mmCIF file of C-alpha atoms in Angstrom:
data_model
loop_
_atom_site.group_PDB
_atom_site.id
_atom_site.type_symbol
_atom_site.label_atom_id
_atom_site.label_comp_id
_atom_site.label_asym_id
_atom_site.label_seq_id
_atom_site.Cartn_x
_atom_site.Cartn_y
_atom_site.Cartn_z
ATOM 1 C CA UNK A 46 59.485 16.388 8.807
ATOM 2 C CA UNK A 47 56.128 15.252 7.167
ATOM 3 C CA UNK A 48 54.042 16.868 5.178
ATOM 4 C CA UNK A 49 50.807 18.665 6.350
ATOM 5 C CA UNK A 50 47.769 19.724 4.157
ATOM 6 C CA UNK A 51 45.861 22.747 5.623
ATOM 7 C CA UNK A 52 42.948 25.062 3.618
ATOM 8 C CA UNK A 53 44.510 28.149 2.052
ATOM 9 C CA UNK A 54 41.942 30.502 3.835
ATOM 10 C CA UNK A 55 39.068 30.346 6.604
ATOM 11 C CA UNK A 56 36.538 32.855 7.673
ATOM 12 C CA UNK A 57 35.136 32.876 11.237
ATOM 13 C CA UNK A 58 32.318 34.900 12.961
ATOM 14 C CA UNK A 59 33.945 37.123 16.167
ATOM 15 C CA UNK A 60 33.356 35.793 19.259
ATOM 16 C CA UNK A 61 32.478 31.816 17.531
ATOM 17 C CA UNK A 62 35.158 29.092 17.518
ATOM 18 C CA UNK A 63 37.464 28.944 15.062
ATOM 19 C CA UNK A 64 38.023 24.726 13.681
ATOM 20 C CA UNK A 65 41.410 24.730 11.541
ATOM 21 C CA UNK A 66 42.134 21.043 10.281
ATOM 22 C CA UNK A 67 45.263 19.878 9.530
ATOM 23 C CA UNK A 68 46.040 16.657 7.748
ATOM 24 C CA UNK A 69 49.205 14.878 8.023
ATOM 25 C CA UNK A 70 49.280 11.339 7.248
ATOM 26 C CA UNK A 71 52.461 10.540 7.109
ATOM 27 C CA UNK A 72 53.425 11.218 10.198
ATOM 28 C CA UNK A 73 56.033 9.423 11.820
ATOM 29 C CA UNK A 74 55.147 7.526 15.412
ATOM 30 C CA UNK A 75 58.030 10.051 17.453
ATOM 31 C CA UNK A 76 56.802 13.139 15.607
ATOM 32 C CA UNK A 77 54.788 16.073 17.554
ATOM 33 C CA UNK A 78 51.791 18.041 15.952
ATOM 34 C CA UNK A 79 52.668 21.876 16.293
ATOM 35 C CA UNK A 80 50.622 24.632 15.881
ATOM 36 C CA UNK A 81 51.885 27.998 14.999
ATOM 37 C CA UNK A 82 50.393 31.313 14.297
ATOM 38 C CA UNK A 83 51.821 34.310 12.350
ATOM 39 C CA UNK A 84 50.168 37.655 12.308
ATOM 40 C CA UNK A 85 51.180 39.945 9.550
ATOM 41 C CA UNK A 86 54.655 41.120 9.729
ATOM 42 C CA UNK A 87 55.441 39.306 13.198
ATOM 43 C CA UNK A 88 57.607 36.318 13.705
ATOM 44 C CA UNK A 89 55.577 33.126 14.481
ATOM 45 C CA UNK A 90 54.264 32.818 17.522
ATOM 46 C CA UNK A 91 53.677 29.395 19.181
ATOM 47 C CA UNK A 92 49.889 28.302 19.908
ATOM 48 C CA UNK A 93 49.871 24.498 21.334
ATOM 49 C CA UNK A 94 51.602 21.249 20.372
ATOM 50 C CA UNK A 95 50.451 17.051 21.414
ATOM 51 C CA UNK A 96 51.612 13.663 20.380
ATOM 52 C CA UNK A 97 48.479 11.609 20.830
ATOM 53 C CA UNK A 98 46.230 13.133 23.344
ATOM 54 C CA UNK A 99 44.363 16.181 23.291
ATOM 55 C CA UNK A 100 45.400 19.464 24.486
ATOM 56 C CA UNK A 101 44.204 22.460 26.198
ATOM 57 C CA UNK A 102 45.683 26.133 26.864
ATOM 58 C CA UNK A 103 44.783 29.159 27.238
ATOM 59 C CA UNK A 104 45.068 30.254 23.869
ATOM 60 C CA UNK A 105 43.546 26.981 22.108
ATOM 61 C CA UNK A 106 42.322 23.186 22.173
ATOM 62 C CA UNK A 107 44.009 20.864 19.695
ATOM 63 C CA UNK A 108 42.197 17.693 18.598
ATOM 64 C CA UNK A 109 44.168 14.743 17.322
ATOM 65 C CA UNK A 110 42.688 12.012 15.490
ATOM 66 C CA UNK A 111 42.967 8.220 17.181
ATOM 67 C CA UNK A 112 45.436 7.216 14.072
ATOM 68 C CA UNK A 113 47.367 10.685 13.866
ATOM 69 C CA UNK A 114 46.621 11.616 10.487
ATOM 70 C CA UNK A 115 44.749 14.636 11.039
ATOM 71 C CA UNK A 116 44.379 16.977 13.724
ATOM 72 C CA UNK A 117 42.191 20.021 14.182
ATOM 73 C CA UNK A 118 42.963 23.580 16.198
ATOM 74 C CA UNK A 119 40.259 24.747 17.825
ATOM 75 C CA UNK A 120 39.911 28.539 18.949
ATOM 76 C CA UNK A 121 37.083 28.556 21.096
ATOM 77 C CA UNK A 122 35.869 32.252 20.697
ATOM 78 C CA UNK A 123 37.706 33.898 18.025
ATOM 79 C CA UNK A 124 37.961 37.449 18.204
ATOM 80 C CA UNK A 125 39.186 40.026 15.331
ATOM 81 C CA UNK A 126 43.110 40.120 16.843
ATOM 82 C CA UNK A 127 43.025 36.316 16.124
ATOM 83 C CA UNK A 128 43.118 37.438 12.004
ATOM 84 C CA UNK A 129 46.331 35.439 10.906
ATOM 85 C CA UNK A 130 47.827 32.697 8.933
ATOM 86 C CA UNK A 131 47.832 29.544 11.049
ATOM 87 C CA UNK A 132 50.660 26.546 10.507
ATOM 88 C CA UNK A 133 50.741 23.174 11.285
ATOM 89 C CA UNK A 134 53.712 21.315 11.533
ATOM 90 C CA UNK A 135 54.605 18.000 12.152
ATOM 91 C CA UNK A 136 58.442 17.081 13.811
ATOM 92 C CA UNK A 137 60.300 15.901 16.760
ATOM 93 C CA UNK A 138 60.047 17.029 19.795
ATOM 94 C CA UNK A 139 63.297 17.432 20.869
ATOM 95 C CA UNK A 140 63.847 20.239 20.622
ATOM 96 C CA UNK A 141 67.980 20.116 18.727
ATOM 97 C CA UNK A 142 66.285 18.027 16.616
ATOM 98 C CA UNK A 143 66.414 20.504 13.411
ATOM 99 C CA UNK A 144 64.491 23.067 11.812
ATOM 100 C CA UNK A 145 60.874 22.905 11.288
ATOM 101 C CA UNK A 146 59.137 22.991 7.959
ATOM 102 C CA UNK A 147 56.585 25.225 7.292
ATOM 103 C CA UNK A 148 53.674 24.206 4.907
ATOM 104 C CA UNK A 149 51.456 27.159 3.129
ATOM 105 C CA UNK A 150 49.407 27.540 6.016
ATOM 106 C CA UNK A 151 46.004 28.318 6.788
ATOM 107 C CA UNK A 152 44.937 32.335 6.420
ATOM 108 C CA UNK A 153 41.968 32.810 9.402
ATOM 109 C CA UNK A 154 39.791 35.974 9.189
ATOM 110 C CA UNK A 155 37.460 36.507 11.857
ATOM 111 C CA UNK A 156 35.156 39.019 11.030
ATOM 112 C CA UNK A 157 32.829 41.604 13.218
ATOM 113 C CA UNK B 275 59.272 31.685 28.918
ATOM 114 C CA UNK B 276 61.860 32.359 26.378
ATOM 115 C CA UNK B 277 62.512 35.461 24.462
ATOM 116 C CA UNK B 278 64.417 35.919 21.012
ATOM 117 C CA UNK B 279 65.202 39.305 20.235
ATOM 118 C CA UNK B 280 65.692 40.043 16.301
ATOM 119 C CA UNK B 281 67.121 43.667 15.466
ATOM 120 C CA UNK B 282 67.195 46.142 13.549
ATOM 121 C CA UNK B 283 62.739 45.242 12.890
ATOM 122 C CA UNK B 284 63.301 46.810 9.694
ATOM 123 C CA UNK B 285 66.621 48.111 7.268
ATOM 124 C CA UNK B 286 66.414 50.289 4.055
ATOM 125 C CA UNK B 287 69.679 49.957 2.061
ATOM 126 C CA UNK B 288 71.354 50.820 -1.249
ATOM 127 C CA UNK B 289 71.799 48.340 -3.516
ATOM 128 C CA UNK B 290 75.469 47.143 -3.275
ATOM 129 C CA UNK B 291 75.834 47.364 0.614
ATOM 130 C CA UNK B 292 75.463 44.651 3.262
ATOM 131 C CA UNK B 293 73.271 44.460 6.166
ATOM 132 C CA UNK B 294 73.744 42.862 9.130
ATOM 133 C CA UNK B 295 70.725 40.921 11.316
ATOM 134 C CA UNK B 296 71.543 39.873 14.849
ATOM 135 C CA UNK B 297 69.507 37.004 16.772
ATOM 136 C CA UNK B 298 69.949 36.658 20.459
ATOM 137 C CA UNK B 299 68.651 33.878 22.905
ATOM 138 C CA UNK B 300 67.643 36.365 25.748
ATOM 139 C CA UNK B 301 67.207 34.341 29.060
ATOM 140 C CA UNK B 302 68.410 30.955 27.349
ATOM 141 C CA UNK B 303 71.884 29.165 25.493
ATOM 142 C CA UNK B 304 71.332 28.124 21.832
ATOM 143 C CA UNK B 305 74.356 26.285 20.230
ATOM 144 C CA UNK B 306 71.831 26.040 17.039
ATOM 145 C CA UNK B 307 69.501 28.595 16.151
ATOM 146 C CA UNK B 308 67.529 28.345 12.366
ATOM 147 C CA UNK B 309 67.332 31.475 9.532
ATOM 148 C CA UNK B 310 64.196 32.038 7.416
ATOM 149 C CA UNK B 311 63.180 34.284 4.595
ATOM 150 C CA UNK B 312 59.535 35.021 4.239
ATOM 151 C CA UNK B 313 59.084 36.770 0.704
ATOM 152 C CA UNK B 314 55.073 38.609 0.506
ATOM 153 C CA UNK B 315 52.138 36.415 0.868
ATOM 154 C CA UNK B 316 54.634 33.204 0.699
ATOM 155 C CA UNK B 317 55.640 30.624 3.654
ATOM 156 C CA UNK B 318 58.635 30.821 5.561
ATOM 157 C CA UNK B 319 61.544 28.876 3.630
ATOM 158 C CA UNK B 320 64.219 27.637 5.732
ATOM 159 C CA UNK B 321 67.676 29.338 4.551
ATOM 160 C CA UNK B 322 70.285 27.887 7.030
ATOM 161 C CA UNK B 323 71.484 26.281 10.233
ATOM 162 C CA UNK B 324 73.778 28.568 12.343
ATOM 163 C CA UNK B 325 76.134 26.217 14.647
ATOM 164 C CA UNK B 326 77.694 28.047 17.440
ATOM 165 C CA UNK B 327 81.579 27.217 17.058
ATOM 166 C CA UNK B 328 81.389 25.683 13.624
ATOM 167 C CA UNK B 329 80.286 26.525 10.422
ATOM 168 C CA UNK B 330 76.378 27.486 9.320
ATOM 169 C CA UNK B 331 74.425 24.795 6.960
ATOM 170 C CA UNK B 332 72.712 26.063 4.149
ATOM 171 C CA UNK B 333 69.785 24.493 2.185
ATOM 172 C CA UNK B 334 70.148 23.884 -0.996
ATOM 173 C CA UNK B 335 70.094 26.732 -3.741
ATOM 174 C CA UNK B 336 70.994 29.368 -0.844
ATOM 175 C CA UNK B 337 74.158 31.325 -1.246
ATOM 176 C CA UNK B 338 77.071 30.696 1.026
ATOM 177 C CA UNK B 339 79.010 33.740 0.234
ATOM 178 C CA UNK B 340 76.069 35.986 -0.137
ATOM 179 C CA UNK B 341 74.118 34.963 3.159
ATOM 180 C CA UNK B 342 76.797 34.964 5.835
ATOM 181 C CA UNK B 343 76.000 33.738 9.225
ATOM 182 C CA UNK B 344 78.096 33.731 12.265
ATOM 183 C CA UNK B 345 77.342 32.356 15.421
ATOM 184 C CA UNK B 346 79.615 33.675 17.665
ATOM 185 C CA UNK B 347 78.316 32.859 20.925
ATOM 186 C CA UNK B 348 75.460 30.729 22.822
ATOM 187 C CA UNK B 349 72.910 33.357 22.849
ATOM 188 C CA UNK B 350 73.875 35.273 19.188
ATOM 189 C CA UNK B 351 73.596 34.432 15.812
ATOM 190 C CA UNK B 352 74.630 37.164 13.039
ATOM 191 C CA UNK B 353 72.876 36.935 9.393
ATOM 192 C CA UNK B 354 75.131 39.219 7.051
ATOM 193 C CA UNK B 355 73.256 39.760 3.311
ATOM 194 C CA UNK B 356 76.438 40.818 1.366
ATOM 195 C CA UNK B 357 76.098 43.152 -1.472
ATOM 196 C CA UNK B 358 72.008 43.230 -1.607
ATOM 197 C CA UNK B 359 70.126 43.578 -4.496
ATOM 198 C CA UNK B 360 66.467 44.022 -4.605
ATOM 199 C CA UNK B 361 65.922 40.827 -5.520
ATOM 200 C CA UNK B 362 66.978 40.071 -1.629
ATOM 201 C CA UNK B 363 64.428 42.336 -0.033
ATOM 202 C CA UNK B 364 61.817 39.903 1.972
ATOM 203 C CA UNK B 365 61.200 39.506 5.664
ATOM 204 C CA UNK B 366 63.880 37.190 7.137
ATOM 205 C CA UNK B 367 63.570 35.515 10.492
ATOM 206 C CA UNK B 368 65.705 33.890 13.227
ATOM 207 C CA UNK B 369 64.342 31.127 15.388
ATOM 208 C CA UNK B 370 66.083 28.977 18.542
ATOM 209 C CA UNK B 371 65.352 25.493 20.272
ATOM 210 C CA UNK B 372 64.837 26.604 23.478
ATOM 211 C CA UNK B 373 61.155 26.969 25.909
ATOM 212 C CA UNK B 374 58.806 24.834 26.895
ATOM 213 C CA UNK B 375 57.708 24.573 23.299
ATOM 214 C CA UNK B 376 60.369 23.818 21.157
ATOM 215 C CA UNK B 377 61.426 26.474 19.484
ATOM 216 C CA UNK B 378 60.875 30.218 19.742
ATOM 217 C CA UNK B 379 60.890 33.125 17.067
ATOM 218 C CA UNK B 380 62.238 35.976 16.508
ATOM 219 C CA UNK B 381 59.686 38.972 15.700
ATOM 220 C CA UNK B 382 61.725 39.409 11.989
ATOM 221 C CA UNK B 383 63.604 41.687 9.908
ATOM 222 C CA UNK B 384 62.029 43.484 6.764
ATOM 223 C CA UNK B 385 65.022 44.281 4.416
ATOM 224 C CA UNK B 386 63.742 46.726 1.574
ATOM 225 C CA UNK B 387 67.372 47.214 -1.000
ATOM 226 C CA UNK B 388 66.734 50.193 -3.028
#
């Protein structure tokens, strides 16, 4: 899996969007950008995941660069249950690929 | 979408004694599901591979004979920590390829060894 670079810790106004970049340059041409989200003492919980196109669900928007390197997870109106450490990963998508490496992550706090 | 259920959410035990952790695919077959520890304020460090009919793979520096994982069907994996020690107490999660997204977690297992 490659490597990702994300910002130890973010503040956020409630009810403003949330931008969480993620850099990963060496990313491979077959690898997926995936965005997870863990709140404290929970398991990870999936957010959104794209190859080369922008995506859109109901939780979040995710913003990939034209050459892949770096990537961006937007959430558009953060709100206070949205407090958690956000991780970007970078792998395969299938999904018996293997296991997926997770990077230091980035720790969101949206505040009142 | 798919469900992983992770019990017991959270184990107190004595030093010395083992503790079992089971992972089960709910409404899906995994013949590969993934084991994490998570010690305070730190990532989530992969600790193994659990292969349904054959033997777990461990990374590297994690004990085979203290970290026991069976996988005895397609929809349970079983992470045994044998004779705990404090040093072992952390938040340890399963996770399985399976959903429209990959991979799904479990909601994790604090072990406190007193």
């Amino acid at each position: 899996d490659a490597k990702t670079t994300q910002p130890t810790s973010m503040d956020c106004a409630e009810g403003r969007a949330a931008n969480l970049p993620c850099n990963h340059s060496t990313i491979s041409g077959n690898e997926y950008v995936y965005w997870y989200r863990q709140i404290h003492s929970q398991g990870p919980q999936y957010i959104i995941h794209g190859l080369k196109n922008n995506e859109t669900n109901e939780m979040a928007s995710l913003i990939i660069t034209e050459d892949r390197k770096s990537s961006t997870l937007i959430l558009p109106h953060a709100t206070l249950r949205d407090t958690a450490v956000y991780y970007c990963i970078v792998r395969v998508a299938n999904t018996n690929a293997g296991k997926s490496t997770f990077g230091d992550g980035t720790t969101l706090t949206v505040k009142p | 979408g798919a469900v992983v259920s992770q019990h017991p959410s959270w184990v107190i035990c004595k030093s010395g004694t083992s503790v079992k952790i089971e992972c089960r695919s709910l409404d899906f077959q995994a013949t590969t599901m993934f084991w994490y520890r998570q010690f305070p304020k730190q990532s989530l460090m992969l600790m193994a591979t659990s292969n349904e009919g054959s033997k777990a793979t461990y990374e590297q520096g994690v004990e085979k004979d203290k970290f026991l994982i069976n996988h005895a069907s397609l929809t349970l994996s079983t992470l045994t920590v044998t004779s705990a020690h404090p040093e072992d107490s952390s938040f340890y999660i399963c996770s399985a390829p399976g959903g429209g997204n990959g991979y799904t977690f479990g909601s994790g297992t604090r072990l406190t060894v007193v």
